[in-house]
């Protein structure tokens, strides 16, 4: 300041520049990590300084620069985490003379978040029961939590820890095998240093389907108990039966399917029983399958045969009374027979059974003891025998009985469930066996003359000897005794008259020819034998002549060796060969059987002769013995020679 003379004071302003050095720069950030995308607050503090320029020297902050006129001062800036990691933030403070820098570490992290997906390739079949589980990050890659790991719990008491999540694929995959089927919850626990999240998914394991089996039972009606099917393969049921099919399979079966007659029926796994009622005869094929949405079981095919009883079966024979060797025509008739029925015919003579209709059923039941007649075949086994279908409900059989007896042929109609019979009766009777001795005089000038006594009368005075009853000696093994008075041993009344000891013989409408020979005459006796019920075998024939008294006592046996000829069926008596008297001439045939013991059947005929004797008819004998047994039949009489 200066003073002027006039007393005025002159003032002048002087600016003095005083420079203050910049000092006390610091930078502070958050103590905790900041989520990626979020802002971290940074605070820069300057204790002294004038006209200080602050510049941020970190990525993302390049364009952030401004001047602060005077310190102390505090500058706040928000730093946004661009990605996960630790970042260094630098701030520079400068004036005209000097500058300072301060740094701070900013931690940027990603939370685990909920941006994850846990999935599997369920459902699968167990065994093997392998399930693949994949945990994937589905968020923005920026926010993928680097270094995150997962722990997996598979829901069957098995787990796996600290599984590293791949930072390139942002996922992790694990495979686990389940021992058995079921529903399991798989849980993935995803964690990093700051966060933990859990994710769960459900997996389904189906037990593998085993072999499907189907069994069938039937009930006669809805109120009856079930029973097993009939037949060797358990396929047969009666008509109107209610058949239940029981499906059984191991594993996870969600559905059961039955196909039959072009129809498909499906039931869920809780109902493995199908039911059908069959009202018509026939054969039905059914196929069953068990399934779930992953697989099907094996298929099972069953055949059901529905059967009915034969209706109206009848057997008739024409004629019913025959001679052995005659033909009988049998007729088998029926109103209805199902296609599974076998019809058999047994003639009751030990022959092979004749069978018709269903051959399978016939062979199943009768095996090899049969002959099957095809529908279009005419069966011919002997010249007069055949079996044939007349029409759909009539079978004709021509049969020849070669043996004697009463036969009860039977026709049977049967399947594996039902069976009905029909019978008839045929009697085959042999004509009476006969053996007799005939008179055949060789005296042309004086041929034989037979005197006859009709009805009841007395034998001529020339023949007063009593006639004894016939002698019938049977082998002990024969069927009947030899008592002529018994029904078996006695001859029918028209064959043999009753006898009475004494001089008189009562005759009942019989003709007894009496032929007389003289000692000077030559005469001949011939035999005829008719034995129908004995097969032709080797045989022996013999003559035997006894001289007897009127009381049938043997006086002597005549040696006839000199008069026997090669023709054993005849005996020729030369003149004067026999003395005057009463003789008994007997003729015997021994028929030998074809057995190893050479059993014999004997037929005898005795002729009484008064040197010209008479024919007394057929001798009595019992029914035919069996082959190989001895049957002796003898007829006694007398021969009397007169002078």
Coordinates of C-alpha atoms in Angstrom, one line a residue:
X1 CA 0.0 0.0 0.0
X2 CA 1.3 3.5 -0.8
X3 CA 0.3 7.0 0.1
X4 CA 0.0 9.9 -2.3
X5 CA 0.7 13.7 -1.4
X6 CA -2.8 14.6 -1.7
X7 CA -3.4 12.1 1.1
X8 CA -5.0 9.3 -1.0
X9 CA -4.0 5.6 -0.3
X10 CA -3.5 3.4 -3.3
X11 CA -4.3 -0.3 -2.9
X12 CA -3.2 -3.1 -5.2
X13 CA -4.2 -6.8 -5.1
X14 CA -1.5 -9.4 -5.5
X15 CA -2.3 -13.1 -6.1
X16 CA 0.1 -15.4 -4.5
X17 CA -0.1 -19.0 -5.6
X18 CA 0.4 -21.5 -2.8
X19 CA 0.7 -25.1 -4.1
X20 CA -0.6 -28.0 -1.9
X21 CA 0.6 -31.4 -2.6
X22 CA -2.0 -34.2 -3.3
X23 CA -2.1 -36.8 -0.6
X24 CA -4.2 -39.4 1.3
X25 CA -5.8 -41.3 -1.6
X26 CA -7.5 -44.5 -0.7
X27 CA -10.1 -46.9 -2.3
X28 CA -12.5 -49.2 -0.5
X29 CA -14.9 -51.9 -1.8
X30 CA -17.5 -54.4 -0.5
X31 CA -16.3 -57.0 2.0
X32 CA -18.4 -59.7 0.4
X33 CA -18.6 -61.0 -3.1
X34 CA -21.0 -59.4 -5.5
X35 CA -23.2 -61.4 -7.8
X36 CA -22.4 -61.2 -11.4
X37 CA -24.5 -58.4 -12.9
X38 CA -24.9 -56.7 -9.7
X39 CA -23.0 -53.5 -8.7
X40 CA -20.4 -53.2 -6.1
X41 CA -20.0 -49.8 -4.4
X42 CA -16.4 -48.4 -4.5
X43 CA -15.4 -45.4 -2.4
X44 CA -12.3 -43.3 -3.2
X45 CA -11.1 -40.9 -0.5
X46 CA -8.6 -38.0 -1.0
X47 CA -7.3 -36.1 2.1
X48 CA -5.6 -33.2 0.4
X49 CA -5.4 -31.8 -3.1
X50 CA -6.6 -29.1 -5.3
X51 CA -8.0 -29.5 -8.7
X52 CA -7.6 -33.2 -8.6
X53 CA -8.6 -35.4 -11.5
X54 CA -9.9 -38.8 -10.7
X55 CA -9.6 -41.5 -13.3
X56 CA -10.8 -45.1 -13.0
X57 CA -8.3 -47.5 -14.6
X58 CA -10.4 -50.7 -14.7
X59 CA -12.2 -52.5 -17.5
X60 CA -15.5 -50.9 -17.9
X61 CA -14.4 -47.7 -16.2
X62 CA -12.2 -46.2 -19.0
X63 CA -14.6 -43.3 -19.7
X64 CA -15.1 -42.4 -16.2
X65 CA -12.9 -39.4 -15.3
X66 CA -13.7 -36.2 -13.5
X67 CA -12.0 -33.3 -11.5
X68 CA -12.4 -32.4 -7.9
X69 CA -11.5 -28.8 -7.1
X70 CA -10.4 -29.2 -3.6
X71 CA -9.8 -32.0 -1.1
X72 CA -10.5 -33.5 1.2
X73 CA -13.1 -35.2 -0.8
X74 CA -14.9 -38.6 -1.2
X75 CA -15.8 -40.1 -4.5
X76 CA -18.3 -43.1 -4.8
X77 CA -18.6 -45.2 -7.9
X78 CA -20.6 -48.4 -8.6
X79 CA -18.8 -51.3 -10.3
X80 CA -21.0 -53.9 -12.0
X81 CA -19.6 -57.4 -12.0
X82 CA -19.3 -58.4 -15.6
X83 CA -18.6 -62.1 -14.9
X84 CA -17.6 -64.4 -12.2
X85 CA -14.1 -63.9 -10.7
X86 CA -11.9 -61.6 -8.7
X87 CA -11.3 -58.2 -10.3
X88 CA -8.8 -55.4 -9.3
X89 CA -10.3 -51.9 -9.6
X90 CA -7.7 -49.0 -9.7
X91 CA -8.4 -45.3 -9.3
X92 CA -5.9 -42.6 -10.1
X93 CA -5.9 -39.1 -8.6
X94 CA -3.7 -36.4 -10.1
X95 CA -3.1 -32.7 -10.1
X96 CA -0.6 -30.5 -11.9
X97 CA 2.3 -31.7 -9.9
X98 CA 1.7 -35.2 -8.8
X99 CA -0.6 -38.3 -8.9
X100 CA -1.5 -41.3 -6.8
X101 CA -3.2 -44.6 -7.3
X102 CA -5.3 -46.8 -5.1
X103 CA -6.7 -50.3 -5.8
X104 CA -9.3 -52.6 -4.4
X105 CA -10.2 -56.3 -5.1
X106 CA -13.8 -56.9 -6.1
X107 CA -15.1 -60.5 -5.9
X108 CA -17.8 -61.3 -8.5
X109 CA -19.6 -64.5 -8.2
X110 CA -22.6 -66.4 -9.6
X111 CA -25.2 -67.9 -7.3
X112 CA -26.2 -71.6 -8.0
X113 CA -29.6 -70.2 -8.8
X114 CA -32.6 -72.3 -10.0
X115 CA -31.4 -72.4 -13.5
X116 CA -30.8 -76.1 -13.5
X117 CA -32.6 -79.2 -15.0
X118 CA -32.3 -82.7 -13.6
X119 CA -33.6 -85.4 -16.0
X120 CA -33.2 -89.1 -16.7
X121 CA -33.9 -91.7 -19.4
X122 CA -36.6 -93.3 -17.2
X123 CA -38.5 -95.5 -17.4
X124 CA -36.3 -98.6 -17.8
X125 CA -36.6 -102.3 -17.3
X126 CA -35.0 -104.0 -14.3
X127 CA -32.9 -106.0 -14.7
X128 CA -30.6 -104.5 -15.8
X129 CA -32.2 -101.4 -14.4
X130 CA -29.7 -98.9 -15.6
X131 CA -30.8 -95.3 -15.4
X132 CA -28.8 -92.3 -16.7
X133 CA -29.3 -89.0 -14.8
X134 CA -28.2 -85.7 -16.3
X135 CA -27.9 -82.4 -14.4
X136 CA -27.7 -79.4 -16.8
X137 CA -27.3 -75.7 -16.3
X138 CA -30.0 -73.9 -18.4
X139 CA -29.3 -70.3 -17.6
X140 CA -27.1 -67.6 -19.3
X141 CA -23.6 -68.8 -19.5
X142 CA -22.5 -65.6 -17.8
X143 CA -24.1 -66.7 -14.6
X144 CA -22.8 -70.3 -14.6
X145 CA -21.4 -70.9 -11.2
X146 CA -17.8 -71.9 -11.9
X147 CA -16.5 -74.5 -9.5
X148 CA -19.9 -75.7 -8.5
X149 CA -20.2 -79.4 -7.6
X150 CA -23.1 -81.7 -7.0
X151 CA -24.0 -84.5 -4.7
X152 CA -26.4 -87.1 -6.1
X153 CA -28.8 -89.2 -4.0
X154 CA -30.3 -92.0 -6.2
X155 CA -33.2 -92.8 -3.8
X156 CA -32.2 -96.5 -3.1
X157 CA -29.8 -95.8 -0.3
X158 CA -27.0 -95.2 -2.7
X159 CA -25.4 -91.8 -3.4
X160 CA -22.4 -90.1 -4.9
X161 CA -20.5 -87.0 -3.5
X162 CA -18.6 -84.1 -4.9
X163 CA -19.3 -84.6 -8.6
X164 CA -17.6 -81.8 -10.5
X165 CA -19.8 -80.0 -13.0
X166 CA -18.1 -79.5 -16.4
X167 CA -17.6 -75.8 -17.1
X168 CA -17.7 -76.3 -20.8
X169 CA -20.8 -78.4 -21.2
X170 CA -22.4 -76.9 -18.1
X171 CA -23.6 -80.4 -17.1
X172 CA -22.8 -83.7 -15.4
X173 CA -24.1 -87.2 -16.2
X174 CA -24.2 -90.2 -13.9
X175 CA -25.4 -93.8 -14.5
X176 CA -26.9 -95.9 -11.8
X177 CA -28.2 -99.5 -11.8
X178 CA -31.3 -100.3 -9.7
X179 CA -31.6 -103.9 -8.4
X180 CA -35.4 -104.0 -8.8
X181 CA -38.2 -102.1 -10.3
X182 CA -40.1 -99.3 -8.6
X183 CA -40.4 -95.5 -8.4
X184 CA -37.3 -93.7 -7.1
X185 CA -36.6 -90.0 -6.4
X186 CA -33.1 -88.9 -7.5
X187 CA -31.9 -85.6 -5.9
X188 CA -29.0 -83.5 -7.0
X189 CA -27.5 -81.0 -4.5
X190 CA -25.7 -78.3 -6.4
X191 CA -23.4 -76.1 -4.4
X192 CA -20.5 -73.6 -4.5
X193 CA -18.8 -71.5 -1.9
X194 CA -21.8 -69.2 -1.5
X195 CA -24.9 -71.1 -2.4
X196 CA -26.7 -74.5 -2.3
X197 CA -29.7 -75.6 -4.4
X198 CA -31.4 -79.0 -4.6
X199 CA -33.1 -80.5 -7.6
X200 CA -35.2 -83.7 -7.7
X201 CA -36.6 -85.9 -10.4
X202 CA -38.6 -89.2 -10.3
X203 CA -37.4 -92.3 -12.1
X204 CA -39.5 -95.4 -12.9
X205 CA -38.0 -98.8 -13.1
X206 CA -40.3 -101.6 -14.4
X207 CA -39.6 -105.2 -13.4
X208 CA -38.9 -107.3 -16.4
X209 CA -41.8 -109.3 -17.6
X210 CA -41.2 -113.0 -17.2
X211 CA -42.8 -115.9 -19.0
X212 CA -46.6 -115.5 -19.2
X213 CA -48.6 -118.6 -18.3
X214 CA -52.3 -119.1 -18.7
X215 CA -54.3 -121.8 -17.0
X216 CA -58.0 -122.5 -17.6
X217 CA -60.7 -123.9 -15.4
X218 CA -64.4 -124.2 -16.0
X219 CA -67.6 -124.3 -14.1
X220 CA -70.8 -125.9 -15.3
X221 CA -72.6 -122.7 -14.4
X222 CA -72.0 -119.4 -12.6
X223 CA -72.8 -120.9 -9.2
X224 CA -70.6 -124.0 -9.5
X225 CA -67.0 -124.4 -8.4
X226 CA -64.2 -124.4 -10.9
X227 CA -62.7 -127.6 -12.1
X228 CA -59.9 -128.7 -14.4
X229 CA -60.6 -129.1 -18.1
X230 CA -60.8 -132.6 -19.6
X231 CA -58.7 -134.3 -22.2
X232 CA -55.0 -135.2 -22.4
X233 CA -54.0 -131.5 -23.0
X234 CA -56.7 -130.1 -20.7
X235 CA -58.6 -128.4 -23.6
X236 CA -62.1 -129.9 -23.3
X237 CA -65.2 -128.5 -21.6
X238 CA -68.9 -129.3 -21.9
X239 CA -71.2 -127.0 -23.8
X240 CA -72.5 -124.0 -21.8
X241 CA -69.5 -124.1 -19.5
X242 CA -68.1 -120.9 -18.0
X243 CA -64.4 -121.0 -18.6
X244 CA -62.0 -118.8 -16.6
X245 CA -58.5 -118.0 -17.9
X246 CA -56.0 -117.2 -15.2
X247 CA -53.0 -115.1 -16.4
X248 CA -49.8 -115.2 -14.4
X249 CA -46.6 -113.4 -15.1
X250 CA -43.7 -112.0 -13.1
X251 CA -42.7 -108.3 -13.6
X252 CA -44.6 -105.1 -14.1
X253 CA -47.7 -106.0 -16.1
X254 CA -49.9 -103.0 -16.8
X255 CA -52.3 -104.8 -19.2
X256 CA -53.5 -108.2 -20.2
X257 CA -54.9 -108.9 -23.7
X258 CA -57.0 -111.8 -25.0
X259 CA -57.7 -112.3 -28.7
X260 CA -60.3 -114.8 -29.9
X261 CA -62.6 -115.0 -32.9
X262 CA -61.4 -111.7 -34.3
X263 CA -62.1 -109.8 -31.0
X264 CA -59.6 -108.3 -28.6
X265 CA -60.3 -107.8 -24.9
X266 CA -57.9 -105.8 -22.8
X267 CA -57.9 -105.7 -19.0
X268 CA -55.5 -103.7 -16.7
X269 CA -52.9 -105.4 -14.6
X270 CA -55.1 -105.6 -11.5
X271 CA -57.5 -108.0 -13.3
X272 CA -55.6 -110.9 -14.8
X273 CA -58.7 -113.2 -15.1
X274 CA -60.7 -113.5 -18.3
X275 CA -64.1 -115.3 -18.4
X276 CA -66.0 -116.7 -21.4
X277 CA -69.1 -118.8 -21.6
X278 CA -69.3 -121.2 -24.5
X279 CA -72.8 -122.0 -25.7
X280 CA -72.0 -123.7 -29.0
X281 CA -70.0 -126.9 -29.8
X282 CA -66.8 -126.2 -31.6
X283 CA -63.1 -125.5 -31.3
X284 CA -61.9 -122.0 -30.1
X285 CA -58.4 -120.6 -30.3
X286 CA -57.4 -117.9 -27.8
X287 CA -54.1 -115.8 -27.6
X288 CA -53.0 -114.0 -24.4
X289 CA -50.3 -111.3 -23.9
X290 CA -49.1 -109.3 -20.9
X291 CA -47.6 -105.9 -21.5
X292 CA -46.5 -102.5 -20.2
X293 CA -45.6 -99.4 -22.2
X294 CA -42.0 -100.7 -22.6
X295 CA -42.3 -104.4 -23.5
X296 CA -44.6 -107.3 -24.1
X297 CA -44.4 -110.8 -22.7
X298 CA -44.4 -114.0 -24.7
X299 CA -47.8 -114.9 -26.2
X300 CA -49.7 -117.9 -25.0
X301 CA -52.2 -119.7 -27.3
X302 CA -54.8 -122.0 -25.9
X303 CA -57.3 -124.2 -27.7
X304 CA -60.7 -124.8 -26.1
X305 CA -62.9 -127.7 -27.5
X306 CA -66.5 -127.5 -26.5
X307 CA -68.2 -130.9 -26.4
X308 CA -71.7 -132.3 -26.0
X309 CA -73.2 -135.7 -25.3
X310 CA -74.4 -137.9 -28.1
X311 CA -78.1 -137.9 -28.4
X312 CA -80.3 -140.8 -29.5
X313 CA -77.7 -143.6 -29.9
X314 CA -79.2 -146.9 -30.8
X315 CA -78.0 -150.3 -32.0
X316 CA -80.1 -152.8 -33.9
X317 CA -79.3 -156.3 -35.3
X318 CA -81.0 -158.1 -38.1
X319 CA -81.5 -161.0 -37.7
X320 CA -81.0 -161.7 -34.0
X321 CA -81.1 -165.5 -34.2
X322 CA -78.7 -167.1 -36.6
X323 CA -76.6 -170.2 -37.4
X324 CA -72.8 -169.7 -37.0
X325 CA -71.5 -168.4 -40.3
X326 CA -74.6 -166.4 -41.1
X327 CA -74.4 -162.7 -41.6
X328 CA -75.9 -160.1 -39.3
X329 CA -76.5 -156.5 -40.3
X330 CA -76.0 -154.0 -37.5
X331 CA -77.3 -150.5 -37.7
X332 CA -75.9 -147.7 -35.4
X333 CA -78.1 -144.7 -35.4
X334 CA -77.9 -141.4 -33.5
X335 CA -79.7 -138.1 -33.6
X336 CA -76.7 -135.9 -32.8
X337 CA -73.0 -136.4 -32.2
X338 CA -70.4 -133.6 -31.8
X339 CA -67.3 -133.5 -34.1
X340 CA -65.1 -134.8 -31.3
X341 CA -67.0 -138.0 -30.7
X342 CA -65.7 -141.5 -31.5
X343 CA -68.2 -144.3 -32.2
X344 CA -67.0 -147.8 -31.6
X345 CA -68.6 -151.2 -32.3
X346 CA -67.8 -154.4 -30.5
X347 CA -69.4 -157.6 -31.9
X348 CA -68.6 -159.4 -28.6
X349 CA -66.6 -162.1 -30.4
X350 CA -63.1 -160.9 -29.6
X351 CA -62.6 -159.2 -32.9
X352 CA -60.8 -155.8 -33.4
X353 CA -63.1 -152.9 -32.6
X354 CA -64.6 -151.1 -35.5
X355 CA -64.5 -147.3 -34.9
X356 CA -65.9 -144.3 -36.7
X357 CA -66.2 -140.5 -36.6
X358 CA -63.3 -138.7 -34.8
X359 CA -60.1 -140.7 -35.3
X360 CA -58.1 -138.7 -32.7
X361 CA -60.5 -139.5 -29.9
X362 CA -60.7 -143.1 -31.0
X363 CA -57.0 -143.6 -30.9
X364 CA -56.6 -141.7 -27.7
X365 CA -59.1 -143.9 -25.8
X366 CA -58.7 -147.2 -27.6
X367 CA -55.0 -146.9 -28.6
X368 CA -54.1 -149.8 -31.0
X369 CA -57.0 -152.2 -30.3
X370 CA -59.1 -150.9 -33.1
X371 CA -59.6 -150.4 -36.8
X372 CA -60.7 -146.9 -37.8
X373 CA -63.2 -146.5 -40.7
X374 CA -62.8 -143.4 -42.8
X375 CA -65.9 -141.5 -43.7
X376 CA -65.7 -142.5 -47.3
X377 CA -64.3 -146.0 -46.7
X378 CA -66.2 -149.3 -47.0
X379 CA -64.6 -151.7 -44.6
X380 CA -64.2 -155.3 -46.0
X381 CA -62.4 -157.9 -44.0
X382 CA -64.2 -161.0 -45.1
X383 CA -66.3 -161.7 -48.1
X384 CA -69.6 -161.0 -46.4
X385 CA -68.4 -158.3 -44.0
X386 CA -68.2 -154.5 -44.3
X387 CA -68.7 -151.3 -42.4
X388 CA -69.9 -148.1 -44.0
X389 CA -71.6 -144.9 -43.3
X390 CA -75.2 -144.8 -44.7
X391 CA -75.6 -141.1 -44.0
X392 CA -74.5 -138.6 -41.4
X393 CA -76.4 -140.3 -38.7
X394 CA -76.4 -144.0 -39.6
X395 CA -73.7 -146.6 -39.8
X396 CA -74.2 -150.0 -41.2
X397 CA -72.0 -153.0 -40.3
X398 CA -72.3 -156.5 -41.8
X399 CA -70.8 -159.1 -39.5
X400 CA -70.5 -162.9 -39.6
X401 CA -70.4 -164.8 -36.3
X402 CA -68.3 -168.0 -36.7
X403 CA -68.9 -169.3 -33.3
X404 CA -72.0 -170.3 -31.4
X405 CA -73.3 -168.5 -28.3
X406 CA -75.3 -165.6 -27.1
X407 CA -73.5 -162.4 -28.1
X408 CA -74.2 -158.9 -26.7
X409 CA -72.7 -156.5 -29.2
X410 CA -72.3 -152.9 -28.0
X411 CA -72.0 -149.5 -29.7
X412 CA -70.4 -146.7 -27.8
X413 CA -70.3 -143.0 -28.5
X414 CA -67.8 -141.1 -26.5
X415 CA -65.6 -138.1 -26.3
X416 CA -63.3 -137.1 -23.4
X417 CA -66.2 -135.9 -21.3
X418 CA -69.4 -137.8 -22.2
X419 CA -70.1 -141.4 -23.1
X420 CA -73.3 -143.3 -24.0
X421 CA -73.8 -147.0 -24.9
X422 CA -76.3 -149.0 -26.9
X423 CA -76.6 -152.8 -26.9
X424 CA -78.2 -155.6 -28.9
X425 CA -78.3 -159.3 -28.6
X426 CA -77.6 -162.0 -31.2
X427 CA -77.9 -165.7 -30.6
X428 CA -75.8 -168.0 -32.9
X429 CA -76.8 -171.6 -32.4
X430 CA -75.3 -174.6 -34.1
X431 CA -77.6 -177.2 -35.5
X432 CA -77.7 -180.4 -33.4
X433 CA -74.7 -182.5 -33.9
X434 CA -75.6 -185.9 -35.3
X435 CA -74.0 -189.2 -35.9
X436 CA -76.1 -192.2 -37.1
X437 CA -75.7 -195.7 -38.6
X438 CA -77.6 -196.4 -41.7
X439 CA -78.7 -199.8 -43.1
X440 CA -77.6 -200.5 -46.6
X441 CA -78.3 -204.1 -47.6
X442 CA -76.4 -205.6 -50.5
X443 CA -79.1 -208.2 -51.1
X444 CA -80.8 -207.0 -54.2
X445 CA -83.3 -209.8 -54.2
X446 CA -84.3 -209.0 -50.6
X447 CA -83.7 -205.3 -49.9
X448 CA -84.1 -203.9 -46.4
X449 CA -87.6 -203.3 -45.2
X450 CA -88.2 -201.1 -42.2
X451 CA -91.2 -201.8 -40.1
X452 CA -92.4 -198.7 -38.3
X453 CA -94.4 -198.2 -35.2
X454 CA -96.1 -194.8 -35.0
X455 CA -96.9 -192.9 -31.8
X456 CA -97.1 -195.1 -28.7
X457 CA -96.7 -198.9 -29.3
X458 CA -94.8 -202.0 -28.4
X459 CA -91.7 -203.3 -30.0
X460 CA -92.2 -206.5 -32.0
X461 CA -91.8 -209.8 -30.4
X462 CA -88.6 -210.3 -32.3
X463 CA -87.1 -207.6 -30.2
X464 CA -88.0 -207.8 -26.5
X465 CA -84.8 -206.8 -25.0
X466 CA -84.9 -203.6 -22.9
X467 CA -83.4 -200.5 -24.3
X468 CA -81.0 -199.0 -21.8
X469 CA -80.5 -195.3 -21.4
X470 CA -77.7 -193.8 -23.4
X471 CA -74.2 -193.6 -22.0
X472 CA -72.5 -190.2 -22.2
X473 CA -69.0 -190.3 -20.7
X474 CA -67.4 -186.8 -20.5
X475 CA -63.9 -186.0 -19.7
X476 CA -63.7 -184.4 -16.2
X477 CA -62.7 -181.2 -17.8
X478 CA -65.7 -180.9 -20.0
X479 CA -68.4 -178.3 -19.4
X480 CA -71.3 -180.5 -18.4
X481 CA -72.0 -183.9 -16.8
X482 CA -73.3 -186.7 -18.9
X483 CA -76.7 -187.3 -17.3
X484 CA -79.1 -187.6 -20.2
X485 CA -81.9 -186.4 -18.0
X486 CA -80.1 -183.1 -17.3
X487 CA -80.8 -180.1 -19.4
X488 CA -77.2 -180.2 -20.6
X489 CA -76.9 -183.9 -21.3
X490 CA -80.4 -184.8 -22.5
X491 CA -81.4 -184.7 -26.1
X492 CA -84.4 -182.7 -27.1
X493 CA -87.6 -184.8 -27.0
X494 CA -87.9 -184.6 -30.8
X495 CA -84.5 -186.2 -31.1
X496 CA -84.6 -189.0 -28.5
X497 CA -87.7 -190.6 -27.0
X498 CA -87.9 -191.3 -23.3
X499 CA -86.9 -194.8 -22.3
X500 CA -88.4 -197.3 -20.0
X501 CA -86.8 -200.5 -18.7
X502 CA -88.8 -203.7 -19.5
X503 CA -90.2 -205.3 -22.6
X504 CA -92.2 -202.3 -23.7
X505 CA -90.8 -199.1 -25.1
X506 CA -93.1 -196.1 -25.1
X507 CA -92.7 -194.1 -28.2
X508 CA -93.9 -190.5 -28.5
X509 CA -94.7 -189.7 -32.2
X510 CA -91.5 -191.4 -33.2
X511 CA -90.8 -193.7 -36.1
X512 CA -88.4 -196.5 -35.2
X513 CA -87.5 -198.5 -38.3
X514 CA -86.7 -202.1 -37.6
X515 CA -84.6 -203.9 -40.2
X516 CA -84.0 -207.6 -40.0
X517 CA -81.2 -209.5 -41.7
X518 CA -80.7 -213.2 -42.1
X519 CA -77.5 -214.9 -41.4
X520 CA -77.2 -216.0 -45.0
X521 CA -77.3 -212.5 -46.2
X522 CA -74.5 -210.0 -46.7
X523 CA -75.4 -206.6 -45.4
X524 CA -73.6 -203.3 -44.9
X525 CA -73.8 -200.6 -42.2
X526 CA -72.8 -197.0 -43.0
X527 CA -72.3 -194.0 -40.7
X528 CA -72.9 -190.3 -41.2
X529 CA -71.6 -187.7 -38.8
X530 CA -72.5 -184.0 -38.6
X531 CA -70.5 -182.1 -36.0
X532 CA -71.0 -178.4 -36.6
X533 CA -69.4 -177.0 -33.5
X534 CA -66.0 -178.6 -33.8
X535 CA -63.4 -177.4 -36.2
X536 CA -62.0 -179.9 -38.6
X537 CA -58.9 -181.5 -37.1
X538 CA -57.3 -184.9 -37.3
X539 CA -59.6 -187.7 -36.3
X540 CA -59.8 -191.5 -35.8
X541 CA -62.8 -193.8 -36.5
X542 CA -63.5 -197.3 -35.1
X543 CA -66.1 -200.0 -35.1
X544 CA -66.9 -202.3 -32.2
X545 CA -69.3 -205.3 -32.2
X546 CA -70.5 -207.1 -29.2
X547 CA -72.8 -210.1 -28.9
X548 CA -75.2 -209.4 -26.1
X549 CA -78.1 -210.9 -24.2
X550 CA -81.5 -209.5 -24.1
X551 CA -80.5 -208.0 -20.8
X552 CA -77.7 -206.1 -22.5
X553 CA -75.0 -208.2 -21.1
X554 CA -72.0 -208.7 -23.2
X555 CA -71.5 -212.3 -24.2
X556 CA -68.5 -211.8 -26.4
X557 CA -66.7 -209.2 -28.5
X558 CA -66.7 -210.0 -32.1
X559 CA -63.4 -209.8 -33.9
X560 CA -64.1 -207.7 -37.0
X561 CA -60.5 -207.2 -38.1
X562 CA -61.1 -209.4 -41.1
X563 CA -64.0 -207.4 -42.4
X564 CA -62.8 -203.9 -41.9
X565 CA -62.0 -202.0 -45.0
X566 CA -60.1 -198.8 -45.8
X567 CA -63.5 -197.0 -45.8
X568 CA -63.9 -196.7 -42.1
X569 CA -67.3 -195.1 -42.3
X570 CA -68.9 -198.4 -43.4
X571 CA -68.8 -202.0 -42.1
X572 CA -69.8 -204.9 -44.4
X573 CA -70.9 -208.1 -42.9
X574 CA -70.5 -211.1 -45.2
X575 CA -73.0 -213.8 -45.0
X576 CA -72.6 -216.3 -42.2
X577 CA -70.1 -214.0 -40.5
X578 CA -72.4 -213.6 -37.5
X579 CA -74.3 -216.3 -35.8
X580 CA -77.9 -216.0 -35.1
X581 CA -78.4 -213.7 -32.1
X582 CA -78.6 -210.1 -30.8
X583 CA -75.6 -207.8 -31.4
X584 CA -74.6 -204.3 -30.5
X585 CA -72.7 -202.5 -33.1
X586 CA -70.9 -199.3 -32.0
X587 CA -69.2 -196.7 -34.1
X588 CA -66.8 -194.1 -32.6
X589 CA -65.2 -190.9 -33.9
X590 CA -62.3 -189.3 -32.0
X591 CA -61.7 -185.7 -33.1
X592 CA -58.3 -184.4 -31.9
X593 CA -57.9 -180.7 -31.0
X594 CA -55.0 -178.5 -32.2
X595 CA -53.5 -178.0 -28.8
X596 CA -50.2 -179.2 -27.5
X597 CA -51.9 -181.9 -25.3
X598 CA -53.9 -183.1 -28.3
X599 CA -57.2 -183.1 -26.5
X600 CA -59.8 -185.3 -28.0
X601 CA -63.6 -185.0 -28.6
X602 CA -65.3 -188.4 -29.1
X603 CA -68.7 -189.1 -30.8
X604 CA -70.2 -192.6 -30.6
X605 CA -73.2 -194.3 -32.1
X606 CA -74.4 -197.8 -31.2
X607 CA -76.8 -199.6 -33.4
X608 CA -79.0 -202.5 -32.3
X609 CA -79.3 -205.1 -35.0
X610 CA -81.6 -208.0 -35.3
X611 CA -79.7 -209.0 -38.3
X612 CA -81.3 -206.1 -40.0
X613 CA -81.6 -203.7 -37.1
X614 CA -83.3 -200.4 -36.9
X615 CA -82.4 -196.7 -36.7
X616 CA -82.9 -195.2 -33.3
X617 CA -82.3 -191.5 -34.1
X618 CA -79.8 -189.1 -32.8
X619 CA -77.9 -189.7 -29.6
X620 CA -78.0 -187.2 -26.9
X621 CA -74.9 -185.2 -25.9
X622 CA -74.2 -181.9 -24.1
X623 CA -73.0 -178.6 -25.5
X624 CA -69.8 -178.6 -27.5
X625 CA -66.7 -178.9 -25.3
X626 CA -63.9 -176.4 -25.6
X627 CA -61.1 -177.3 -27.9
X628 CA -58.6 -179.7 -26.4
X629 CA -61.1 -181.4 -24.1
X630 CA -62.5 -184.9 -24.4
X631 CA -66.2 -185.4 -25.1
X632 CA -67.5 -189.0 -25.3
X633 CA -71.0 -189.6 -26.7
X634 CA -72.3 -193.2 -27.0
X635 CA -75.5 -194.7 -28.1
X636 CA -76.3 -198.3 -27.4
X637 CA -78.5 -200.7 -29.2
X638 CA -78.7 -204.3 -30.4
X639 CA -78.3 -206.4 -33.4
X640 CA -80.1 -209.7 -33.6
X641 CA -79.5 -212.4 -36.1
X642 CA -82.4 -214.7 -36.9
X643 CA -82.3 -218.1 -38.4

